[in-house]
Short mmCIF file of C-alpha atoms in Angstrom, two decimals:
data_model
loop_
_atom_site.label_atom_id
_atom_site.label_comp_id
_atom_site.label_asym_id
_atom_site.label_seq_id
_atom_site.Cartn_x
_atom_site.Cartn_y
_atom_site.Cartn_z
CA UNK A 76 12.34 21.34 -22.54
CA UNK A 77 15.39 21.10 -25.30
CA UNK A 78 15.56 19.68 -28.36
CA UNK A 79 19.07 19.79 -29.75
CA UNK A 80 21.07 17.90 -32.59
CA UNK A 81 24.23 15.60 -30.97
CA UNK A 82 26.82 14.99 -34.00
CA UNK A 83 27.11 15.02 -37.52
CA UNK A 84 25.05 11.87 -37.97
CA UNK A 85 21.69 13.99 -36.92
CA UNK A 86 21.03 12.00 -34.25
CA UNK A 87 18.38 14.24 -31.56
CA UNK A 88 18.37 14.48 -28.03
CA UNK A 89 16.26 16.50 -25.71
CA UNK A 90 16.08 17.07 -21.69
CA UNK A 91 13.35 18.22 -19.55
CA UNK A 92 14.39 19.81 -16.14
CA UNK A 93 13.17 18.54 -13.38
CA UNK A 94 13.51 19.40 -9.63
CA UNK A 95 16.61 17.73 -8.55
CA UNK A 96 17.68 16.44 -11.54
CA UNK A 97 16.73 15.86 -15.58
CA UNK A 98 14.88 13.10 -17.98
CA UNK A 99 17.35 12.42 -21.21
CA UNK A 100 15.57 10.82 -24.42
CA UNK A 101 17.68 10.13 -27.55
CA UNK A 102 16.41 9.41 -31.31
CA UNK A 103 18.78 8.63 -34.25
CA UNK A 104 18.55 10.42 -37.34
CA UNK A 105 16.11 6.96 -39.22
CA UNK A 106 13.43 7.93 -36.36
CA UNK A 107 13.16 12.01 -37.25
CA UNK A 108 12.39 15.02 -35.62
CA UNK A 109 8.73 14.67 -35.24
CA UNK A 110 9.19 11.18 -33.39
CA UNK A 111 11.58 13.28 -31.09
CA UNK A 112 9.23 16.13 -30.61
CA UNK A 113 6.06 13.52 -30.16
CA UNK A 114 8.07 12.09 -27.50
CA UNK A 115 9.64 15.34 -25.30
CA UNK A 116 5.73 16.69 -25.44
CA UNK A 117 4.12 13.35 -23.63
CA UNK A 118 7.07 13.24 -21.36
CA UNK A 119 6.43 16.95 -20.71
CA UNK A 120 2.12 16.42 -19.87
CA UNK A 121 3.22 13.48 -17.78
CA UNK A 122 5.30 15.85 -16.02
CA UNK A 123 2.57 18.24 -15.53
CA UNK A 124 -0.08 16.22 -14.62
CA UNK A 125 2.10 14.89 -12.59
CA UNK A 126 2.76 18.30 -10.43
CA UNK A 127 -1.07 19.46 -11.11
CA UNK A 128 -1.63 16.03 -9.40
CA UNK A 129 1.29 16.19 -6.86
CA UNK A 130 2.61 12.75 -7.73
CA UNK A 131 6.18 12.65 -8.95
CA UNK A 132 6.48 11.86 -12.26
CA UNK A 133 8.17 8.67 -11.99
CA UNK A 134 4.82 7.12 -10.81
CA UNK A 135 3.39 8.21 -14.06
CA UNK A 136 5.71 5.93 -16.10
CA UNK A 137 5.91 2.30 -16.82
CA UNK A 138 9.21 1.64 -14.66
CA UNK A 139 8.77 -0.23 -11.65
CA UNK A 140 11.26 1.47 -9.60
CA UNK A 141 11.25 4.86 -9.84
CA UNK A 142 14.83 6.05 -8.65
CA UNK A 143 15.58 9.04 -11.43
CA UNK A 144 19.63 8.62 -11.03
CA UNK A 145 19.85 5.07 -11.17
CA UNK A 146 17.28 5.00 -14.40
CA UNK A 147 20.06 7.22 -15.84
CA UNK A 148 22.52 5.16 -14.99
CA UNK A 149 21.16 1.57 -15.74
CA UNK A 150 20.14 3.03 -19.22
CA UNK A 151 23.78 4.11 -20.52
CA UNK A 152 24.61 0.24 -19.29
CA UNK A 153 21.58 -1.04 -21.45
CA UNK A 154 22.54 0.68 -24.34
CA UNK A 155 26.26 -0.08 -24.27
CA UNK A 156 24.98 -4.02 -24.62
CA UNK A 157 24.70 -5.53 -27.93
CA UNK A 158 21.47 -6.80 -28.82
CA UNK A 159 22.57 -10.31 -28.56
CA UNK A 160 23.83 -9.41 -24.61
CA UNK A 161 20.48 -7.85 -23.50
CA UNK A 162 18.49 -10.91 -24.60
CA UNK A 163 21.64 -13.18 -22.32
CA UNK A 164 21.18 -11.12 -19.46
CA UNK A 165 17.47 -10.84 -19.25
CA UNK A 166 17.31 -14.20 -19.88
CA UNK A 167 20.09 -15.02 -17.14
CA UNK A 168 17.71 -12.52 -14.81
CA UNK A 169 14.57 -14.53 -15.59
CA UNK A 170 16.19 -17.48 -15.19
CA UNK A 171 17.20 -16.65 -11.46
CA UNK A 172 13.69 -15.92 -10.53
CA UNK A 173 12.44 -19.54 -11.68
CA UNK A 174 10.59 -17.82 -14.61
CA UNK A 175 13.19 -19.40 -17.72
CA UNK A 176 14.51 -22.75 -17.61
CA UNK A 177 17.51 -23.89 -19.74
CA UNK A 178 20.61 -21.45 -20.59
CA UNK A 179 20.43 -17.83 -22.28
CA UNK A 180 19.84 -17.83 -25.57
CA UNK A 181 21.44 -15.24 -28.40
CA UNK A 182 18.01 -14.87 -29.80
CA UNK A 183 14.60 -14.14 -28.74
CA UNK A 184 13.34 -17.40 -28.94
CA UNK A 185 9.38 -18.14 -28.40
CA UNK A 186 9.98 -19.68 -24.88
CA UNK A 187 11.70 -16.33 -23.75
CA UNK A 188 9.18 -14.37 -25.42
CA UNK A 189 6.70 -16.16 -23.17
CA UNK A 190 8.89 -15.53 -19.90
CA UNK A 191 9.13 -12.05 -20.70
CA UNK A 192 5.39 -11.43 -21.21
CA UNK A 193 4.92 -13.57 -17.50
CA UNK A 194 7.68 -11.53 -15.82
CA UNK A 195 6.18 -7.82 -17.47
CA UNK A 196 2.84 -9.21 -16.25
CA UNK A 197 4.24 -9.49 -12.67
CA UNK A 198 5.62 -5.97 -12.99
CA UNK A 199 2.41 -4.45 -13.75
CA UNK A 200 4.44 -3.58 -17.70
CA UNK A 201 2.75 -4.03 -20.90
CA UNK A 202 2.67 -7.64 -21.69
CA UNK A 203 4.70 -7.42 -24.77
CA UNK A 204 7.34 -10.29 -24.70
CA UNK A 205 10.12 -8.17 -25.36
CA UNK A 206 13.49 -7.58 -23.89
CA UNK A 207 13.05 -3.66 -23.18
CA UNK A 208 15.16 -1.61 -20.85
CA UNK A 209 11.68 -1.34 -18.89
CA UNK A 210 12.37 -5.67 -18.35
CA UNK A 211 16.03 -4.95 -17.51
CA UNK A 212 15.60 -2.46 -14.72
CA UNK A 213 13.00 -4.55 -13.72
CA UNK A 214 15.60 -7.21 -13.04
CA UNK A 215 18.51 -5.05 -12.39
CA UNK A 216 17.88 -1.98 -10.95
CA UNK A 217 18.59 -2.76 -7.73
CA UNK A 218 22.31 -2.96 -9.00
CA UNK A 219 21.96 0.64 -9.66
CA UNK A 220 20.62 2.08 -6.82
CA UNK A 221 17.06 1.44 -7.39
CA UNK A 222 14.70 1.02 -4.38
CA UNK A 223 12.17 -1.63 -5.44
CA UNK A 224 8.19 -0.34 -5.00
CA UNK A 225 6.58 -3.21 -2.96
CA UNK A 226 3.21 -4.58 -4.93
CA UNK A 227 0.15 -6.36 -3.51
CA UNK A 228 -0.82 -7.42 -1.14
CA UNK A 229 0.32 -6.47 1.21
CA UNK A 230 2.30 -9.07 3.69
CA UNK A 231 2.58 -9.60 7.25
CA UNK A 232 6.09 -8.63 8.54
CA UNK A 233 5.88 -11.46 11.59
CA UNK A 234 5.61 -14.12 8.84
CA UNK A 235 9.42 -14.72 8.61
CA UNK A 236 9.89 -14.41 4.80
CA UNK A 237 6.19 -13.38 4.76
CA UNK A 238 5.10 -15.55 2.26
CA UNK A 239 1.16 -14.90 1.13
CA UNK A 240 -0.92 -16.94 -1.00
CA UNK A 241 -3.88 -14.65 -2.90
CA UNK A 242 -7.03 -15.11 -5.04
CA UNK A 243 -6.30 -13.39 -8.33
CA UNK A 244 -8.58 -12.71 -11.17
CA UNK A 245 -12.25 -11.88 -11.33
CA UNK A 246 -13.29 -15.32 -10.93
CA UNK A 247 -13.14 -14.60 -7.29
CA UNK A 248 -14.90 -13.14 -4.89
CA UNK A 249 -14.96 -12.62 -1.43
CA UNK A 250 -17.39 -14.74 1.58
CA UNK A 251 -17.60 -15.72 4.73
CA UNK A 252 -17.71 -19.47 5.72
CA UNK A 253 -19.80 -21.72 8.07
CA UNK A 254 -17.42 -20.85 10.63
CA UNK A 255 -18.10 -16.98 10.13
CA UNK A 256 -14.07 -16.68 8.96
CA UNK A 257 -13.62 -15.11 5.33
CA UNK A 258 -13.34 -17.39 2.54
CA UNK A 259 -12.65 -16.91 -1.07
CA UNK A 260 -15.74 -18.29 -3.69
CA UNK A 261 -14.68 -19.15 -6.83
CA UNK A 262 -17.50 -18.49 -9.53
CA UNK A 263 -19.33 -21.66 -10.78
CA UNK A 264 -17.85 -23.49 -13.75
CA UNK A 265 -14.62 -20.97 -13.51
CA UNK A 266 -10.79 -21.61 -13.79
CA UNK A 267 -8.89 -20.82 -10.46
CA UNK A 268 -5.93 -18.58 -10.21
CA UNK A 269 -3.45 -17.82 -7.41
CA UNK A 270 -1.07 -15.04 -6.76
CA UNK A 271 1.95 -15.84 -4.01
CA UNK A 272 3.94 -12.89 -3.05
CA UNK A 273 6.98 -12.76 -0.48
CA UNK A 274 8.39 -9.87 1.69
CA UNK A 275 12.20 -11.49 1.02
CA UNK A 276 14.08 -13.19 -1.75
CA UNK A 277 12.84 -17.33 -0.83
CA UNK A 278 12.40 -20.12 -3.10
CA UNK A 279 8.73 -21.41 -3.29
CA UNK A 280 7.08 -24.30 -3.11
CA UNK A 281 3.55 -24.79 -3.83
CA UNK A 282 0.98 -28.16 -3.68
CA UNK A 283 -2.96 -27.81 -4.55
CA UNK A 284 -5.54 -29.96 -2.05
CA UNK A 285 -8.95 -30.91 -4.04
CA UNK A 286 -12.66 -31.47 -2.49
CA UNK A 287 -10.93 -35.13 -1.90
CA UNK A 288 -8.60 -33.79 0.25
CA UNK A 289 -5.69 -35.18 -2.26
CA UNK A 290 -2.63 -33.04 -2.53
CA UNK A 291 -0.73 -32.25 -5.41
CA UNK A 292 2.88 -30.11 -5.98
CA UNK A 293 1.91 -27.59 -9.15
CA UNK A 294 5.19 -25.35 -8.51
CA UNK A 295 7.77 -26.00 -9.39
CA UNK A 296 6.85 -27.90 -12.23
CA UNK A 297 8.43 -29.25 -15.39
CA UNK A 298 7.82 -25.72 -17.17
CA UNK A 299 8.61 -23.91 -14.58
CA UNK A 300 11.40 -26.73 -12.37
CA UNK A 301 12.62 -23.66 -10.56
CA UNK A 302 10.59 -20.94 -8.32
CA UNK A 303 11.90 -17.60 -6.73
CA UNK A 304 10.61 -14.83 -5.63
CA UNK A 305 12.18 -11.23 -4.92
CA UNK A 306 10.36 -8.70 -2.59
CA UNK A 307 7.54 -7.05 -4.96
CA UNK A 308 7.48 -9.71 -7.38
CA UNK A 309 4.13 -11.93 -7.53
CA UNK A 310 3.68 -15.75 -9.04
CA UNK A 311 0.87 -16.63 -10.65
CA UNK A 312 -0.84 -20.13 -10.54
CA UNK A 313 -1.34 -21.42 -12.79
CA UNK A 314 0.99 -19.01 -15.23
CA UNK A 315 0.76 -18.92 -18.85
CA UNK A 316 4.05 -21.54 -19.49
CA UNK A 317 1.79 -24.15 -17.11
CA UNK A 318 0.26 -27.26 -19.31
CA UNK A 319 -2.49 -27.45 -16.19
CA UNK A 320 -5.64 -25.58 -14.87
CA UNK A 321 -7.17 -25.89 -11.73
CA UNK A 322 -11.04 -26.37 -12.08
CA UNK A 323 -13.09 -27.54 -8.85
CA UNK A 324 -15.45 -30.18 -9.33
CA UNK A 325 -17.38 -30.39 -6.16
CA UNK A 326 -19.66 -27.69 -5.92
CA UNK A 327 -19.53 -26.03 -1.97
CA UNK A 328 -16.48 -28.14 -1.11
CA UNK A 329 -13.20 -26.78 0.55
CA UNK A 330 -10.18 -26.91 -1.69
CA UNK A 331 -7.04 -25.28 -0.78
CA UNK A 332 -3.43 -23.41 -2.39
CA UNK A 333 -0.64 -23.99 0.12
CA UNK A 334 2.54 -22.42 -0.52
CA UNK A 335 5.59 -22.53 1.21
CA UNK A 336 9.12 -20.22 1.24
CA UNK A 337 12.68 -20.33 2.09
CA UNK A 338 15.94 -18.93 2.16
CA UNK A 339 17.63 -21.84 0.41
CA UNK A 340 16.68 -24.35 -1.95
CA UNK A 341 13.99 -27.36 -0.96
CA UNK A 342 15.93 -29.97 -2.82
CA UNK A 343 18.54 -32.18 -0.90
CA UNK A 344 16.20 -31.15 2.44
CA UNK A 345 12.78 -32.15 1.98
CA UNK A 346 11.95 -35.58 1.71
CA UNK A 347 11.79 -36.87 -2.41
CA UNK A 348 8.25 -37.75 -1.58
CA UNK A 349 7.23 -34.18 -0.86
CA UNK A 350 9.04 -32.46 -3.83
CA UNK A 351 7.44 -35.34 -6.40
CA UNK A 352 6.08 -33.63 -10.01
CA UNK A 353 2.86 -34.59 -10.86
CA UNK A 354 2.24 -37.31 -13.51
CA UNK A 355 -0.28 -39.61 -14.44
CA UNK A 356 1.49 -42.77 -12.49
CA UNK A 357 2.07 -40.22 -9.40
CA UNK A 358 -1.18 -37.72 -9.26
CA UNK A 359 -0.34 -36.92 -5.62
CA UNK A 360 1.71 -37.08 -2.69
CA UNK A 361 0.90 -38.80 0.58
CA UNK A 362 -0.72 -36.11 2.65
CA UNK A 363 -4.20 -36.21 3.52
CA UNK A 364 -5.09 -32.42 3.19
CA UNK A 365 -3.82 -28.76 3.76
CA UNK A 366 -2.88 -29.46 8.21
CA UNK A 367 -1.60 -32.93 7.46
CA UNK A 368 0.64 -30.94 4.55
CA UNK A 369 1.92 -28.44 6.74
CA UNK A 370 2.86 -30.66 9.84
CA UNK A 371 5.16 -32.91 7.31
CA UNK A 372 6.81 -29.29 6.05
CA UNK A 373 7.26 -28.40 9.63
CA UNK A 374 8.50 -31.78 10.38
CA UNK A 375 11.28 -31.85 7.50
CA UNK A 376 11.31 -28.73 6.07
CA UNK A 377 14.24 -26.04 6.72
CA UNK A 378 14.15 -24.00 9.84
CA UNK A 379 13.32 -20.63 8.37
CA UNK A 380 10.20 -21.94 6.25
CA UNK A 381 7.22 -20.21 6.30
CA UNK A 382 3.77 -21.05 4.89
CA UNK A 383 0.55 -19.66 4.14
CA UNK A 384 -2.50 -21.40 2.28
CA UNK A 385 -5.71 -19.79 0.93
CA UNK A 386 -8.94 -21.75 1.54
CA UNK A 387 -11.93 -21.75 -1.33
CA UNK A 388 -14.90 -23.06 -2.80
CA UNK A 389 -16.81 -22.92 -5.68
CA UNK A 390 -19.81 -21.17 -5.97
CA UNK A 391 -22.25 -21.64 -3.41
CA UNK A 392 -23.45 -18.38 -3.00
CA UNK A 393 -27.67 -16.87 -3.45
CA UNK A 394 -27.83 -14.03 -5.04
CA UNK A 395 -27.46 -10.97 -3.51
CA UNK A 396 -25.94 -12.69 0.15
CA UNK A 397 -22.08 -13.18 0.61
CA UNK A 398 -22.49 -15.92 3.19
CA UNK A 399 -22.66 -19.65 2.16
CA UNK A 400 -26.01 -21.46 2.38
CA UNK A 401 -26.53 -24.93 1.70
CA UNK A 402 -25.48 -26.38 -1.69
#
């Protein structure tokens, strides 16, 4: 490990060496030696945990994608951007995933704050809200070299664009149905959450089917009018921009997330009918539950969709037993 001065100004700089290669950190002179030192000696115990553990150091960090030369190289790009660019571009980045709507701002504005935090979320990053390099290599690395580190779950490969549709939180838990197949319970009186994850870039299209069998499109929405997904990304439904929550009423009643992907765009394909936003005049679209959904999709959607829905209930469980008994 070196610590050495860089210029007149007193700015710091230190390298540890590393197998194959070296981990740069840089302080200016306002920040001081100690912060400098504080930081070389936690890089260092990472990296010796690390080997005492055999698991590279990389993993240890808060990067996504752990390629050391491209890290390098995307963070002399970062740092070359003015403030004002860094917000524009992770903005821009957001905005091609469906996670910021409207044009990059020049400031962090509250909305972007709020995309960040969603996106860092999705990364696994501290939920912080703020345009670090960790967010930018998040978006960009892959311009650099990076190799992306797929998250869960973990998808089929046969499912064309592999789309999967999760329970996510602690509300859930896992059952098994009438039919002895493998259900997910929501806990009584809970708020339900969904994760959708895709094995290829695809846009995504979502709808929620209630106890009534009534079907309603919840992504995209009005705070979120675009959604796409990039291999080891995850959605979450409802996320924290969404003005709705999805609360069963009917206790030990099947309700269902469907969620479909594709290459291209839904709009200017799918009939207007089937890409309708919810509102209080139009609460639903014509489909009378998750099969009747999925034939219409297959019917009109594009040739490369593909489609997976997750099937729940609320509650229903005795203690102590993980199958469902009556209500």
């Amino acid at each position: 490990m070196v610590l050495k001065k860089r210029n007149k100004g007193g700015d710091l700089g230190g390298s540890i060496g590393l197998i194959g290669g070296f981990l740069d950190v840089s302080f200016d002179n306002n920040e001081g030696v100690q912060q400098a030192l504080r930081a070389l000696i936690d890089v260092a115990l990472i990296q010796a945990v690390g080997s005492w553990a055999q698991v590279p150091y990389q993993r240890c960090l808060t990067l996504s994608q752990t390629d050391t030369g491209a890290i390098r190289a995307a963070s002399k790009a970062f740092k070359k951007l003015k403030p004002k660019e860094q917000i524009g571009l992770i903005a821009a980045g957001l905005a091609d995933r469906g996670l910021y709507p409207g044009s990059p701002p020049s400031e962090l504005t509250p909305e972007l704050r709020a995309a960040i935090s969603n996106f860092q979320t999705q990364q696994q990053l501290p939920a912080l809200g703020l345009p670090t390099f960790e967010v930018y290599f998040a978006l960009y690395g892959a311009q650099f070299g990076a190799v992306s580190q797929p998250l869960q779950p973990v998808l089929n490969p046969n499912n064309r664009l592999a789309i999967k549709v999760s329970a996510y939180g602690p509300a859930f838990t896992s059952g098994t149905g009438e039919d002895s197949q493998p259900i997910a319970i929501l806990a009584n009186d809970s708020r339900a959450s969904f994760a959708v994850s895709t094995a290829r870039d695809a846009h995504i299209l979502c709808y929620y089917t209630d106890a009534q069998n009534r079907t309603t499109k919840v992504l995209p929405n009005s705070q979120r009018p675009s959604a796409k997904l990039r291999p080891g990304e995850t959605l979450v439904i409802p996320g924290p921009q969404d003005i709705f929550v999805i609360k069963p009423e009917v206790l030990g009643a099947y309700e269902y997330m469907s969620c479909f992907a594709s290459a291209a765009p839904f709009e200017g394909v799918l009939p207007a009918w089937l890409l309708a936003d919810f509102t209080s005049a139009n609460p639903q679209i014509p489909a009378t539950g998750p099969d009747d959904l999925l034939a219409m999709m297959r019917k009109y959607g594009p040739p490369d969709l593909s489609s997976d829905s997750l099937k729940f209930l609320r509650d229903c469980l005795a203690p102590g037993k993980n199958s469902l008994g009556p209500c």
